[in-house]
PDB file of C-alpha atoms in Angstrom:
ATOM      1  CA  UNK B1414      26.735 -23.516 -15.304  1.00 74.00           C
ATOM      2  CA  UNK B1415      28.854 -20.752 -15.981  1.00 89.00           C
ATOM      3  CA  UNK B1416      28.587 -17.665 -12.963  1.00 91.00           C
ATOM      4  CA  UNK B1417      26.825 -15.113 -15.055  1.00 93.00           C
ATOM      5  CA  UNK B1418      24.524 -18.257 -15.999  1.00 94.00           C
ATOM      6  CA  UNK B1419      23.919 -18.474 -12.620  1.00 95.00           C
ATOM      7  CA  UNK B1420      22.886 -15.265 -11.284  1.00 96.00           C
ATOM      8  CA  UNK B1421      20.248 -14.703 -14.620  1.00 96.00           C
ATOM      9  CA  UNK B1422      18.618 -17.565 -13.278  1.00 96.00           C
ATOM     10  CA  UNK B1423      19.039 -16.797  -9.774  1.00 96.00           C
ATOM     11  CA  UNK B1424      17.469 -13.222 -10.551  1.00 96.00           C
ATOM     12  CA  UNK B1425      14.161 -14.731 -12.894  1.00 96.00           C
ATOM     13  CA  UNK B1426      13.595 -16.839 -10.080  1.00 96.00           C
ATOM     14  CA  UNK B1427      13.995 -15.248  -6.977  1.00 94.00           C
ATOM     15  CA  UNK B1428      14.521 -11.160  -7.438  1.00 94.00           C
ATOM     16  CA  UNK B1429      11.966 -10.562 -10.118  1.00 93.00           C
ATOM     17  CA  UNK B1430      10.244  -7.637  -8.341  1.00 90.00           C
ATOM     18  CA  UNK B1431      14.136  -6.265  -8.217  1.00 94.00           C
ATOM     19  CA  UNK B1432      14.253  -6.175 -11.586  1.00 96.00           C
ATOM     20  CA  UNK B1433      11.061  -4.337 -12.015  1.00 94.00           C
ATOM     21  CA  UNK B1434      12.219  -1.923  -9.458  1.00 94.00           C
ATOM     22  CA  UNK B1435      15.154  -1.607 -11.563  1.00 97.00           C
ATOM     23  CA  UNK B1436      13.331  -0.613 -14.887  1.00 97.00           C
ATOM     24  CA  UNK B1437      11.137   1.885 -12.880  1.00 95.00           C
ATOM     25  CA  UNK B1438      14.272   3.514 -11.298  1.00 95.00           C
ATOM     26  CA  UNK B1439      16.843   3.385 -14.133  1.00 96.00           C
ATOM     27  CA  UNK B1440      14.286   3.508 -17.111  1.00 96.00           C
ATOM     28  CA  UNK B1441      11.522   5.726 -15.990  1.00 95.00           C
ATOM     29  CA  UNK B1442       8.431   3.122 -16.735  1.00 94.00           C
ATOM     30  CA  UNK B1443       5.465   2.409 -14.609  1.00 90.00           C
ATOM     31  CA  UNK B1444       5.043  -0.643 -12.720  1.00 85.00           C
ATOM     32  CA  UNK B1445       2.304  -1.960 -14.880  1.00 85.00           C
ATOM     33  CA  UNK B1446       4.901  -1.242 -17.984  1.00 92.00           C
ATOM     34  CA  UNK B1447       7.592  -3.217 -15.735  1.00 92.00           C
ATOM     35  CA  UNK B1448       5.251  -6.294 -15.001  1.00 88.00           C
ATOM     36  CA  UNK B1449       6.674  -9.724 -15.311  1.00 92.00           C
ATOM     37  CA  UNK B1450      10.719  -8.446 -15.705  1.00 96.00           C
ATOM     38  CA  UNK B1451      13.187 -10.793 -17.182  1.00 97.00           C
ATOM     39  CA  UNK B1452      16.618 -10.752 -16.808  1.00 97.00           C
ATOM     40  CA  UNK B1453      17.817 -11.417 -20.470  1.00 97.00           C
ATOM     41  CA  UNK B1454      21.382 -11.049 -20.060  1.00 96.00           C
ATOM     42  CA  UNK B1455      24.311  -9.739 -18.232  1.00 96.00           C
ATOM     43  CA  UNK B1456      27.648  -7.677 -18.104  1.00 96.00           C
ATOM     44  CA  UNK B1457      30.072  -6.387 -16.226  1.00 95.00           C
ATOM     45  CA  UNK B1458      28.364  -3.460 -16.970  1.00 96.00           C
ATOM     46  CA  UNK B1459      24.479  -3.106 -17.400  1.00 96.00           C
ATOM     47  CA  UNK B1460      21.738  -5.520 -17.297  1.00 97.00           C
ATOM     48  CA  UNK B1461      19.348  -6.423 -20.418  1.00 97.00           C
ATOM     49  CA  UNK B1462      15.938  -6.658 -19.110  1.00 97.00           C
ATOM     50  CA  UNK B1463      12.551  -7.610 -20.898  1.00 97.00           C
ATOM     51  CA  UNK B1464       9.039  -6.529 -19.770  1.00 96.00           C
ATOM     52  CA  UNK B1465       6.386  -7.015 -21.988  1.00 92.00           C
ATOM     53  CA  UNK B1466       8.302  -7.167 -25.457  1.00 93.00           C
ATOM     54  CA  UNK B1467      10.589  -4.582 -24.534  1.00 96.00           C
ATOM     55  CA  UNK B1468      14.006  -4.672 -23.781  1.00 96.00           C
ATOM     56  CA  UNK B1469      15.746  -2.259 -21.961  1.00 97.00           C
ATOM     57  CA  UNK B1470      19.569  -1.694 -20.937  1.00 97.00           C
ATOM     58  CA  UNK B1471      20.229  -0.542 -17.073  1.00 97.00           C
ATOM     59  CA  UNK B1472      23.350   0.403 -16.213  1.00 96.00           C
ATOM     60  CA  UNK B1473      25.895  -0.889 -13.853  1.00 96.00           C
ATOM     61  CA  UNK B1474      27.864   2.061 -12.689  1.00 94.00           C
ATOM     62  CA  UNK B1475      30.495   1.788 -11.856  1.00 94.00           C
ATOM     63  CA  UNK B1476      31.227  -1.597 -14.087  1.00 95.00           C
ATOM     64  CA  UNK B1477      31.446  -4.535 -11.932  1.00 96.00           C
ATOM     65  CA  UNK B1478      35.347  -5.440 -12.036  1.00 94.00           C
ATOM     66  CA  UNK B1479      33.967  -9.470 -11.802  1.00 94.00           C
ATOM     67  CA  UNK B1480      30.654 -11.244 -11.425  1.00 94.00           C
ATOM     68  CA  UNK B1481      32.059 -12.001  -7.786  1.00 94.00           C
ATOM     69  CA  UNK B1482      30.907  -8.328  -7.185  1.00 95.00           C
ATOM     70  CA  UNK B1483      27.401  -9.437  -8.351  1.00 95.00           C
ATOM     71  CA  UNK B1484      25.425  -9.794  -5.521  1.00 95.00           C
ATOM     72  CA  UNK B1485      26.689  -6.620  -3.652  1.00 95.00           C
ATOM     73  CA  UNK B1486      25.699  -4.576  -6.714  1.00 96.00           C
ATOM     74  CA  UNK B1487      22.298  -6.257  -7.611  1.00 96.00           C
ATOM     75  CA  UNK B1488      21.416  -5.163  -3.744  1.00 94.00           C
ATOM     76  CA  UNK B1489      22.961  -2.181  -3.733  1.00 95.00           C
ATOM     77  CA  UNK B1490      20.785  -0.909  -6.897  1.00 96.00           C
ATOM     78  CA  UNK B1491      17.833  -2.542  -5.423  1.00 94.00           C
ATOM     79  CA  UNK B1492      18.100   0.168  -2.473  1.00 92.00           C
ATOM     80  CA  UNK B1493      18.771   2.951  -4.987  1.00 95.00           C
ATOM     81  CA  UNK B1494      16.218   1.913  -6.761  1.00 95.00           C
ATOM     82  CA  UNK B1495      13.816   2.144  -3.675  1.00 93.00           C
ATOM     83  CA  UNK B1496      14.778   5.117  -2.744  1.00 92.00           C
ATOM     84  CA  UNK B1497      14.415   6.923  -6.446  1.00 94.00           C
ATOM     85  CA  UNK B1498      11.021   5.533  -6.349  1.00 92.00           C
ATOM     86  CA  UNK B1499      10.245   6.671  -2.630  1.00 89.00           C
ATOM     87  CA  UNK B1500       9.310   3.205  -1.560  1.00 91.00           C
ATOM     88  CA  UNK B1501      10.389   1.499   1.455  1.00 91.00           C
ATOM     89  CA  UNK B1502      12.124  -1.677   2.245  1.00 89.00           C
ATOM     90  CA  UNK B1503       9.127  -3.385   3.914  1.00 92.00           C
ATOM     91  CA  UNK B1504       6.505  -4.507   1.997  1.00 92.00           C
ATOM     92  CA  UNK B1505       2.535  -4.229   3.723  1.00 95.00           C
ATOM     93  CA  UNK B1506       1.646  -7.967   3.358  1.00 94.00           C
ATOM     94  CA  UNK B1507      -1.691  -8.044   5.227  1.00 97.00           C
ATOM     95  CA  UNK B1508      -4.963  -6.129   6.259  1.00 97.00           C
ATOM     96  CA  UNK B1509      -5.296  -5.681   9.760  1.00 97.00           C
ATOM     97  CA  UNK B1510      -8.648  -5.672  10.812  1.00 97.00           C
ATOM     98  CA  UNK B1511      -9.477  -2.841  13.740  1.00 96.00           C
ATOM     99  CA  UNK B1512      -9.729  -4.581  17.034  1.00 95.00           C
ATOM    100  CA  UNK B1513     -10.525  -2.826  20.337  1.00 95.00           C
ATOM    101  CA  UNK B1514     -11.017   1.430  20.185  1.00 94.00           C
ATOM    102  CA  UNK B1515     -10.616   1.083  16.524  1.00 95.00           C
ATOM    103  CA  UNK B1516     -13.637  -1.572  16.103  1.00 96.00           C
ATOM    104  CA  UNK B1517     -15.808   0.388  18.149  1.00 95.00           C
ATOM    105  CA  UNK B1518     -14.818   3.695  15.991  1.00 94.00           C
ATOM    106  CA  UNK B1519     -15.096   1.993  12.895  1.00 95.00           C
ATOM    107  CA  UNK B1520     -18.435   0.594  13.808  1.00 92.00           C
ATOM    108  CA  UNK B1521     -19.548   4.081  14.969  1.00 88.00           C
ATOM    109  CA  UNK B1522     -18.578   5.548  11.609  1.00 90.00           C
ATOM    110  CA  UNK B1523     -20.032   2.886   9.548  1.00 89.00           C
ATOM    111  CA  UNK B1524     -23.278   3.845  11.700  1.00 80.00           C
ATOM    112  CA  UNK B1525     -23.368   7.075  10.717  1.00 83.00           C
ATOM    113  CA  UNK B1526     -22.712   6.111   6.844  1.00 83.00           C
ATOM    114  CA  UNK B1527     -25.692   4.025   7.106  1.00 78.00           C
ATOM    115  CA  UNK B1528     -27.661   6.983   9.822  1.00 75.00           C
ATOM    116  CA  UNK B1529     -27.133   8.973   6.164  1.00 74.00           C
ATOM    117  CA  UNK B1530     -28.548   6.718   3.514  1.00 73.00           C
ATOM    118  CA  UNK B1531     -31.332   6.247   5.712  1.00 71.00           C
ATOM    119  CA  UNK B1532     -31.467  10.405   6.789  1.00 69.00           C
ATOM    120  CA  UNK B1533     -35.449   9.759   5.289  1.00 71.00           C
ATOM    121  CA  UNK B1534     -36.254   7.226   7.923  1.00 67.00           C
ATOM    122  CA  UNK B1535     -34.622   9.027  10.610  1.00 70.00           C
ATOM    123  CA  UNK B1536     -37.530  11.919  10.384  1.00 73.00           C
ATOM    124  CA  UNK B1537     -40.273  12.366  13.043  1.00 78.00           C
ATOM    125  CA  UNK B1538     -42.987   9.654  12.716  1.00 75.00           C
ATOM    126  CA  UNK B1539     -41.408   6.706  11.074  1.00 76.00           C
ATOM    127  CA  UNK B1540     -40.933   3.750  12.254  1.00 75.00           C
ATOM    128  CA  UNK B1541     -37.046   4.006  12.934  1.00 70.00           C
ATOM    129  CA  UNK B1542     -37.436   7.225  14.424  1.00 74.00           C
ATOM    130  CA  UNK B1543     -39.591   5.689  17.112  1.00 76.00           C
ATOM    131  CA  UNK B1544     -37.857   2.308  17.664  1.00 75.00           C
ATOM    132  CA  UNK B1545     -34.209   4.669  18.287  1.00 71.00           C
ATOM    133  CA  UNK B1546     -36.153   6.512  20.412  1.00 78.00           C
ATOM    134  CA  UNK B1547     -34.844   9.753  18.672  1.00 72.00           C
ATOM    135  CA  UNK B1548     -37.694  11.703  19.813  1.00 78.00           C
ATOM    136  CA  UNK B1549     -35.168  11.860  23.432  1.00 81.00           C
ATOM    137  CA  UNK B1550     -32.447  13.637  21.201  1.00 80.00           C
ATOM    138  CA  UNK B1551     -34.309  15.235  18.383  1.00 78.00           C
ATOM    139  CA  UNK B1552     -30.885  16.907  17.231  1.00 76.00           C
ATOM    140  CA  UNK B1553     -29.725  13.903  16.058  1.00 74.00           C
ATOM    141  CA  UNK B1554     -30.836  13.617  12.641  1.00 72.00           C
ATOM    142  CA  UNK B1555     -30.228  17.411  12.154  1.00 76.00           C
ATOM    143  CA  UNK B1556     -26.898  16.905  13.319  1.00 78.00           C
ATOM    144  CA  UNK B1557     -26.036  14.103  10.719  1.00 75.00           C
ATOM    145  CA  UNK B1558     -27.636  16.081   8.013  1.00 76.00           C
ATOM    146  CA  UNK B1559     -25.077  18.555   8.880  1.00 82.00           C
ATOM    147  CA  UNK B1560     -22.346  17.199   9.484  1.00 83.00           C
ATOM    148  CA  UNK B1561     -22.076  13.941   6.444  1.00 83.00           C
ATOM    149  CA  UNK B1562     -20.324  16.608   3.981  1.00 86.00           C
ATOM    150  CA  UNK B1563     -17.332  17.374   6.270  1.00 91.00           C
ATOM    151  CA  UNK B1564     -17.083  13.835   7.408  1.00 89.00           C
ATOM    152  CA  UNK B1565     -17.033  12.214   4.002  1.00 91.00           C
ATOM    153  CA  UNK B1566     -15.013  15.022   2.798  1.00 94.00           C
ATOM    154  CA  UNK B1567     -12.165  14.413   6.132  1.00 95.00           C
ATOM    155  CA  UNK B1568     -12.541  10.884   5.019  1.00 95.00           C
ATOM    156  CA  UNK B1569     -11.636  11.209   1.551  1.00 96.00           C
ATOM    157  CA  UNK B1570      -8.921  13.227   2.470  1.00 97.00           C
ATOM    158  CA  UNK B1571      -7.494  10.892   4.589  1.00 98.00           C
ATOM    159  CA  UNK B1572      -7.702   7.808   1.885  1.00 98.00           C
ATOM    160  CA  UNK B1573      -5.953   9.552  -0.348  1.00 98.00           C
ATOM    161  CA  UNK B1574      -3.317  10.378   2.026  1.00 98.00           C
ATOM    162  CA  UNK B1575      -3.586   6.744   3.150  1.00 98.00           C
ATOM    163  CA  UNK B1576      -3.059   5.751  -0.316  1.00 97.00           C
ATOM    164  CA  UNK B1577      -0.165   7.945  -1.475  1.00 96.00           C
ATOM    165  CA  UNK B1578       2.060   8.237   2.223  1.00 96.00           C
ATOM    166  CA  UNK B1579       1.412   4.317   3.152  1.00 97.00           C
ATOM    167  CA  UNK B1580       0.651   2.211   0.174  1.00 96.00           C
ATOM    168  CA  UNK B1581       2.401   3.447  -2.367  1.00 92.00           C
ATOM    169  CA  UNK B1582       5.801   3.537  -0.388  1.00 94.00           C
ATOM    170  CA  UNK B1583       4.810   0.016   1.317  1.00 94.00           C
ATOM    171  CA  UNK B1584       4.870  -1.423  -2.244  1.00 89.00           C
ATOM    172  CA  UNK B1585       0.964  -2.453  -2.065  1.00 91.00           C
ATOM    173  CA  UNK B1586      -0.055  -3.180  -5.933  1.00 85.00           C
ATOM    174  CA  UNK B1587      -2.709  -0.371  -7.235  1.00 88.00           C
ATOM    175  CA  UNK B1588      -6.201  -1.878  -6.751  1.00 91.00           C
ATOM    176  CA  UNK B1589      -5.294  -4.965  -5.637  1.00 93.00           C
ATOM    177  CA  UNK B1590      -7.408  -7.035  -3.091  1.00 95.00           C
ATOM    178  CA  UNK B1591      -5.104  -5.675  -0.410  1.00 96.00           C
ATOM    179  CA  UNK B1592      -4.992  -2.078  -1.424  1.00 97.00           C
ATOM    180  CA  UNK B1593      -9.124  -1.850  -1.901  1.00 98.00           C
ATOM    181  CA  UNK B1594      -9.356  -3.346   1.713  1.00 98.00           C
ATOM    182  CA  UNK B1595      -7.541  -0.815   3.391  1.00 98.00           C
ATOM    183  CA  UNK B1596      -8.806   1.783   1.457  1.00 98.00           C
ATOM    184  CA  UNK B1597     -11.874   1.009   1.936  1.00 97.00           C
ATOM    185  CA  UNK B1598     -11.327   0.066   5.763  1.00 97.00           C
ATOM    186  CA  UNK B1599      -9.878   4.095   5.798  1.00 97.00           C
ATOM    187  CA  UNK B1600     -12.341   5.514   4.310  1.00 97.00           C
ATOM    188  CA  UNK B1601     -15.106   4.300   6.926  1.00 96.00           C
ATOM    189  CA  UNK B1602     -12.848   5.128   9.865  1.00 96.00           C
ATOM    190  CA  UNK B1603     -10.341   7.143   8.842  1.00 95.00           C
ATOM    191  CA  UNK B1604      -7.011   7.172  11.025  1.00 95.00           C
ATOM    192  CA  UNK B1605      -7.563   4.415  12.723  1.00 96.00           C
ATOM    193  CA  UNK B1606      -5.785   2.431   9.207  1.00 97.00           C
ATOM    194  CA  UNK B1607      -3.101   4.954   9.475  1.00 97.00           C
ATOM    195  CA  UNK B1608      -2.148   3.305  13.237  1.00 97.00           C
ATOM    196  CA  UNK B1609      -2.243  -0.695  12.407  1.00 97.00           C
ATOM    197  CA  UNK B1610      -0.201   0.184   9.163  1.00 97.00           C
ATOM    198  CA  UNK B1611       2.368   1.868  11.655  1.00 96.00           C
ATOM    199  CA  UNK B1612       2.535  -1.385  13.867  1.00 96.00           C
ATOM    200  CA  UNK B1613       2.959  -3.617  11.313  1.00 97.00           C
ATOM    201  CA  UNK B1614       5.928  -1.296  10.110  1.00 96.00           C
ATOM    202  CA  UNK B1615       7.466  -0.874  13.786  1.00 95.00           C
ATOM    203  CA  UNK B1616       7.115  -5.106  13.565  1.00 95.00           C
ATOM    204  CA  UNK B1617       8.809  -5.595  10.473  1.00 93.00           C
ATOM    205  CA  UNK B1618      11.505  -3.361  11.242  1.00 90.00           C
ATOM    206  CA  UNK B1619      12.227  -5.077  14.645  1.00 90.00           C
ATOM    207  CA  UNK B1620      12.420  -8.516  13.177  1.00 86.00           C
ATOM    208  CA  UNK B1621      14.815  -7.152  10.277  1.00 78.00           C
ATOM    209  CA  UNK B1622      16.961  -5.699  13.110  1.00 72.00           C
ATOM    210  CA  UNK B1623      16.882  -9.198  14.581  1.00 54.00           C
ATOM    211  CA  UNK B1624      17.633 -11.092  11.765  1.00 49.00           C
ATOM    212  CA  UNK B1625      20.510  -8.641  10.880  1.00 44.00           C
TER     213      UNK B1625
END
């Protein structure tokens, strides 16, 4: 097998989200559009690439003087090609479920998401009303009533910015299982997501420095 042989193959097999990256970066499609990349075939100077049908030409620059240069350039444009897109290195691979002061807070704020629903039953006289014993804080359910707008709206807020500052860059696939399970973990708690997505970050980036 010839060297150029080698590294098509190599790349189909094992650096297929590279060459995705590379047809967002160099060729200005969407990741969707870039799905399933193929490396069709190689030069000194660009690389033929396939996604659904299409084939499109990214360029080496500067041309490679020999295939030998191959591997430094195919990760060299893989970084470029990160940081075009605004992405980062690490990858978010996992949900982290809150644990300690985040489980209580996210239990809290699922509370008051169902204390909302249920805003009817939380009234003087029924049944609910009695059994919380609400009759000791009768601001309660005014309170709620209240407040739910601005919470919901602080929450939505944050999901969004949840969605665009962590996922996005982190490489998390656009309604995926992953990405609907922290967005829908942030959007009962709210920041709490923000700080186990920072962790696992801080992790990854000490065992890369480790490995290095």
């Amino acid at each position: 097998m010839s060297s150029k042989d080698f590294i098509i193959k190599h790349m189909n097999a094992d650096h297929q989200d590279s060459l995705g990256l590379f047809l967002q970066a160099y060729c200005g499609i969407t990741s969707t559009q870039a799905k399933d990349a193929q490396l069709e075939e190689l030069s000194t100077s660009s690389l033929i690439i396939t996604a659904h049908g299409t084939r499109y030409s990214v360029p080496i620059e500067p041309p490679m003087k020999n295939y030998s240069e191959a591997r430094s350039r195919m990760v060299a444009m893989h970084k470029e090609s990160l940081k075009r897109l605004g992405r980062s290195e690490i990858t978010l691979t996992e949900y982290r479920a809150p644990r300690g002061i985040h489980a209580v807070i996210f239990v809290l704020c699922l509370l008051f998401y169902v204390t909302c629903f249920l805003r009817s039953s939380l009234q003087p006289g029924s049944d609910l009303y009695e059994y919380l014993g609400l009759q000791r804080v009768p601001w309660f359910p005014r309170l709620v009533c209240i407040t739910q707008p601005l919470v919901v709206a602080i929450h939505i807020i944050e999901t969004i910015a949840l969605v665009v500052t962590q996922l996005k860059p982190l490489n998390v696939p656009v309604l995926s299982g992953l990405w609907w399970k922290w967005v829908a973990s942030c959007f009962v708690e709210g920041y709490g997501s923000f700080v186990r997505i920072k962790q696992f970050v801080k992790e990854q980036k000490a065992k890369n420095g480790k490995s290095q």
